């Protein structure tokens, strides 16, 4: 009898990541398209404005900040992560050595790497949009801060990562065992109910007041919990081919 | 609530629609858009973005520069001392550096009636009277002093419009300026949602002197200013 | 050595029970045909072995481990069926490169030669292949991966006859070159019978028979003789099928239940003849009292 | 050179018969190594285990002997044994069948003997 192949989970995950990172790349191109379209739609409005009426001076600032770009990236991460858990992608995993666990761990790594790239894409869109405005509209800019501060970078990364993790968890929940499926549906309905009944009960102001670094840590820990839950659920799920 | 819902859901639906269209399209474009080509495009996009960044960092000349915190602090302390001098009726803070405009008028007799018109927002500057020995009789030198005005880290002193000062029928008229509309584009590589919320609790971003500008009327001693409105304060 | 051991395996779905009380043991390095009618539970059984689904009750071990979601069994098992899919960004050549990256025993050269032989261009995409071509490619993928447990679920669906013959031979040659356990589920028992060592017959979610091919075949025999003689002879025996015609009777019975010497049969004018294995399967799995003729009367 | 799958004779017996035939035809000489079960499997496109069964039959009839690690070889008196066995079993059985069939067809014993003789003449 030939000796049996003994590959560690780590090796398999590494190989899966190596191939998936190439095969899932189209999701990043959709982020670029998404950001370009929105950059074009909201070409001139900026992300915010503030006005001052003092000393007979009517001062109006149009502020170009990263809010819209981050907003898009976050939605993108959520949807992409859900797409990664759809049938077509899961079926492809079955044709190589894999388990649901290894595939989900690989997806986790992919989401983290893509989130990192997404921050760079986000920054690129930001600068390119400014460039386009400065050439086409010929309006002068005041540069408050041009450079992504490391804490800001980390915060963008952690928020995108968090929503990717939630998407992955969400997608996996609906592929998992029945009780997890029903639990998730219940939770989602409950959350929507709460949101409709009293939207003020969800108050994140306390979180926003934290310094950037602490916020990133918070986001990343929630992301880590979501990722772990997703992997745990994957470990329990069967391959459903419908 | 409805506004927030609309704000959140309209882009969400739009993104979804774009996603669906993209996925439909991707079926046809997969032949050309191989992973390798997509990677090249993404790398190119990020490089372009970086080049744009370099352009702004090194070649873009901004007309206004944002003041550093230390500069703001310095200006604020300067303004505070100005205010103190002003309260002590000491005119020594009115240095030539702050003069933005001067008017010279001639009049007959020993008295000069002043009429101050307040329109709209009212007067945005203080009016001070100083007896100056260097000035000959029958002449008034009016100087407009503009002190720094810091709004959101910018010194907006230059943008504050000049008051309208004129003399007809031996009477000095002072009118507030027409409103100056200025708008700027500002690049802030930060998150507004987060920052705005934090700034609510921080000190206001506008720091200015009680009135950041002073209109000084210099007249010769023994000249009487007929100020019926009582808006003019004497200063030594 | 048994590489697969299943005891009292059951799998219930919401509206039907795919498997119940399936018990079997499969030795390593054998080519085993998994036979059964449509909906008998073959695919469910194979999916459990591949670790894709979890049995509702009972135990299943592959390589002495529970296969469900187990990376060790996944590394040594490959399940080839018509639902095998690959990312549509990959050409066949890239799929082979990917396979080589994952499976340690991968035979890249062989894969290229086989693809060349069947005339599949390396640059084509998996999704764009015709049904038969896709089945051929999947089978090649399964063969060259050389997994200790190679499960082929209807591997020849859609292939033309010439390629089917070629690939039964390819399976045999690969088996000789690198002995491993093949589980082949197929409806074409007659064509693959010769390369099989054992047959595992699944019916209604449990194992009906598990025996070497010849033994399997010899389970049932056909007796042909005068009706009255046979009637007394088979009075208390289970008859799988019976046909009366002009005083002569054809009856399919279990060989083991027949303890009469050949001479006695001969003198009574009864002839004994064997059945093909497909016929054996058909008779074993046919529901008692169910005959298609009955519906036309 | 393929086995007949549809034949009533099991494949491994067909293999055994084929090997015996080769020995009788002197294509397999005394002390010559016979095909391994894998070679047979490839040759006839059958499962090696089935081929192995065919070899085992010959081994049990002492037509082949094993050399450890080298394979199976033809015994000295293999051909002789086959011929004797065929004479004893196969031919006797065939004769039996002929006699029974003749009885059914109401052919008398003399007529049968004449028929056999005629057949022999015809084949010469």
XYZ file of C-alpha atoms in Angstrom, chain B:
236
model
C -35.002 58.623 10.045
C -36.281 58.679 6.463
C -33.386 60.852 5.389
C -30.890 58.475 6.902
C -32.649 55.499 5.360
C -32.622 57.141 1.964
C -28.990 58.131 2.345
C -28.008 54.630 3.264
C -30.209 52.607 0.977
C -30.105 54.499 -2.281
C -26.350 54.062 -2.702
C -26.698 50.515 -1.431
C -29.225 49.668 -4.124
C -27.123 51.484 -6.700
C -24.069 49.455 -5.688
C -26.079 46.269 -5.903
C -27.300 47.157 -9.367
C -23.761 47.928 -10.493
C -22.579 44.638 -9.016
C -25.245 42.682 -10.859
C -24.462 44.430 -14.132
C -20.771 43.791 -13.620
C -21.336 40.110 -12.974
C -23.487 39.818 -16.075
C -20.874 41.620 -18.118
C -17.979 39.689 -16.668
C -19.227 36.547 -18.369
C -18.497 38.120 -21.728
C -15.317 39.871 -20.815
C -13.585 36.992 -19.093
C -11.805 35.992 -22.253
C -9.930 39.250 -22.391
C -9.788 40.109 -18.716
C -7.545 37.373 -17.475
C -6.364 37.596 -13.871
C -2.969 38.733 -15.066
C -4.419 41.671 -16.982
C -6.667 42.615 -14.084
C -3.671 42.619 -11.752
C -1.815 44.887 -14.172
C -4.788 47.267 -14.303
C -5.073 47.357 -10.521
C -1.348 47.960 -10.123
C -1.581 50.678 -12.776
C -4.519 52.295 -11.014
C -2.709 52.386 -7.709
C 0.418 53.766 -9.392
C -1.630 56.493 -11.077
C -3.139 57.343 -7.744
C 0.300 57.546 -6.253
C 1.452 59.827 -9.068
C -1.558 62.056 -8.436
C -0.551 62.104 -4.802
C 3.006 63.077 -5.730
C 1.643 65.862 -7.918
C -0.320 67.305 -5.028
C 2.517 66.791 -2.609
C 5.260 68.433 -4.636
C 3.940 70.380 -7.598
C 0.637 71.735 -6.495
C 0.845 75.292 -5.295
C -1.914 76.095 -2.964
C -2.759 79.792 -2.605
C -3.579 79.397 1.007
C -1.731 77.257 3.407
C -3.190 75.813 6.468
C -1.603 77.091 9.632
C 0.181 74.706 11.840
C -1.047 74.320 15.371
C 1.898 76.232 16.806
C 1.215 79.130 14.465
C -2.404 79.185 15.493
C -1.395 79.190 19.144
C 0.950 82.072 18.510
C -1.693 84.065 16.700
C -4.194 83.400 19.412
C -1.901 84.708 22.116
C -1.181 87.703 19.938
C -4.868 88.375 19.589
C -5.343 88.081 23.301
C -2.726 90.722 23.987
C -4.321 92.971 21.411
C -7.574 92.643 23.205
C -5.946 93.512 26.486
C -4.418 96.663 25.021
C -7.746 97.583 23.571
C -9.482 97.253 26.904
C -6.872 99.545 28.406
C -7.513 102.098 25.623
C -3.944 101.773 24.613
C -3.523 102.329 20.940
C -0.052 100.953 20.748
C -1.295 97.651 19.375
C -2.456 99.402 16.238
C 0.726 98.928 14.344
C 1.321 99.581 10.706
C 1.480 95.855 9.982
C -2.243 95.473 10.406
C -3.304 98.439 8.286
C -5.283 97.335 5.355
C -6.553 100.574 4.000
C -6.553 104.270 4.806
C -8.780 107.074 3.770
C -8.074 110.747 4.107
C -10.805 113.356 4.293
C -10.806 117.097 4.726
C -13.510 118.974 6.503
C -14.354 122.466 7.648
C -14.596 123.580 11.226
C -13.934 121.892 14.497
C -16.538 119.237 14.450
C -16.983 116.180 12.356
C -20.388 114.490 12.337
C -20.237 110.757 11.930
C -23.067 108.652 10.662
C -22.772 104.954 11.043
C -25.085 102.847 8.973
C -25.935 99.368 10.064
C -27.270 97.098 7.458
C -27.941 93.422 7.657
C -25.484 91.839 9.972
C -24.516 95.063 11.490
C -21.092 96.438 11.902
C -18.398 93.942 12.165
C -15.705 96.185 13.419
C -15.017 98.580 16.221
C -14.613 102.269 15.641
C -11.983 104.054 17.652
C -11.122 107.715 17.797
C -7.623 108.907 18.475
C -6.401 112.472 18.812
C -3.264 112.675 16.897
C -0.934 115.682 17.119
C 0.631 114.870 13.834
C -2.535 115.584 11.998
C -3.432 119.048 10.931
C -6.723 120.579 11.674
C -9.622 119.895 9.340
C -8.290 116.585 8.289
C -9.222 113.076 9.251
C -7.170 110.005 8.531
C -9.161 106.839 8.733
C -7.306 103.558 8.854
C -8.721 100.112 8.719
C -6.827 97.611 10.804
C -7.420 93.961 10.139
C -6.206 91.410 12.655
C -5.856 87.718 11.916
C -9.081 85.740 11.606
C -8.564 82.036 11.909
C -11.334 79.914 10.495
C -10.767 76.183 10.383
C -7.043 76.637 10.506
C -6.969 79.252 7.779
C -6.126 82.917 8.197
C -8.978 84.605 6.439
C -7.900 88.196 7.198
C -7.359 89.007 3.543
C -10.833 87.946 2.575
C -12.657 90.185 5.003
C -14.174 92.979 2.937
C -13.405 96.635 3.564
C -16.036 98.906 5.027
C -17.439 101.647 2.916
C -16.196 105.020 4.147
C -17.068 108.273 2.454
C -17.714 111.863 3.155
C -20.483 113.961 1.815
C -21.894 117.250 2.986
C -19.276 117.551 5.645
C -20.411 114.323 7.228
C -18.491 111.066 7.548
C -20.407 108.013 6.562
C -19.348 104.575 7.627
C -21.179 101.652 6.140
C -20.624 97.958 6.591
C -19.122 96.242 3.578
C -21.001 94.212 1.055
C -20.844 90.576 1.850
C -17.883 88.823 0.356
C -18.675 85.326 -0.829
C -15.713 83.035 -0.838
C -15.621 79.301 -1.342
C -12.716 76.982 -1.114
C -12.084 73.344 -1.884
C -10.259 71.636 0.869
C -8.490 68.329 0.743
C -8.813 66.446 3.961
C -7.549 62.901 3.820
C -9.555 61.935 6.847
C -12.946 60.661 7.787
C -15.488 63.377 8.185
C -18.044 61.187 9.964
C -15.583 60.515 12.685
C -13.868 63.867 12.832
C -16.964 66.060 12.753
C -18.460 64.161 15.611
C -15.326 64.569 17.624
C -15.068 68.276 16.866
C -18.476 68.916 18.374
C -16.973 68.453 21.779
C -13.755 70.253 21.033
C -13.229 74.021 21.090
C -14.759 75.923 18.192
C -12.594 76.138 15.181
C -12.968 79.869 14.828
C -10.743 81.998 16.960
C -10.898 85.672 16.589
C -10.569 88.819 18.479
C -13.777 90.233 19.877
C -13.862 92.254 16.753
C -11.052 91.303 14.548
C -10.886 94.610 12.825
C -10.748 98.174 13.970
C -11.513 101.337 12.098
C -9.399 104.088 13.559
C -10.227 107.718 13.034
C -7.273 109.977 13.561
C -8.111 113.643 13.979
C -6.290 116.646 15.334
C -6.740 117.590 18.935
C -9.680 119.895 19.673
C -11.732 118.406 16.950
C -15.074 117.262 18.115
C -16.609 114.118 16.742
C -20.347 114.273 16.607
C -21.214 110.700 17.305
C -24.922 110.539 17.840
C -25.029 106.783 17.933
C -22.342 106.527 20.571
C -20.435 103.874 18.731
C -17.067 105.510 18.817
C -14.708 104.844 21.635
C -11.795 107.053 22.461
C -8.421 105.660 22.650
C -5.091 107.098 23.746
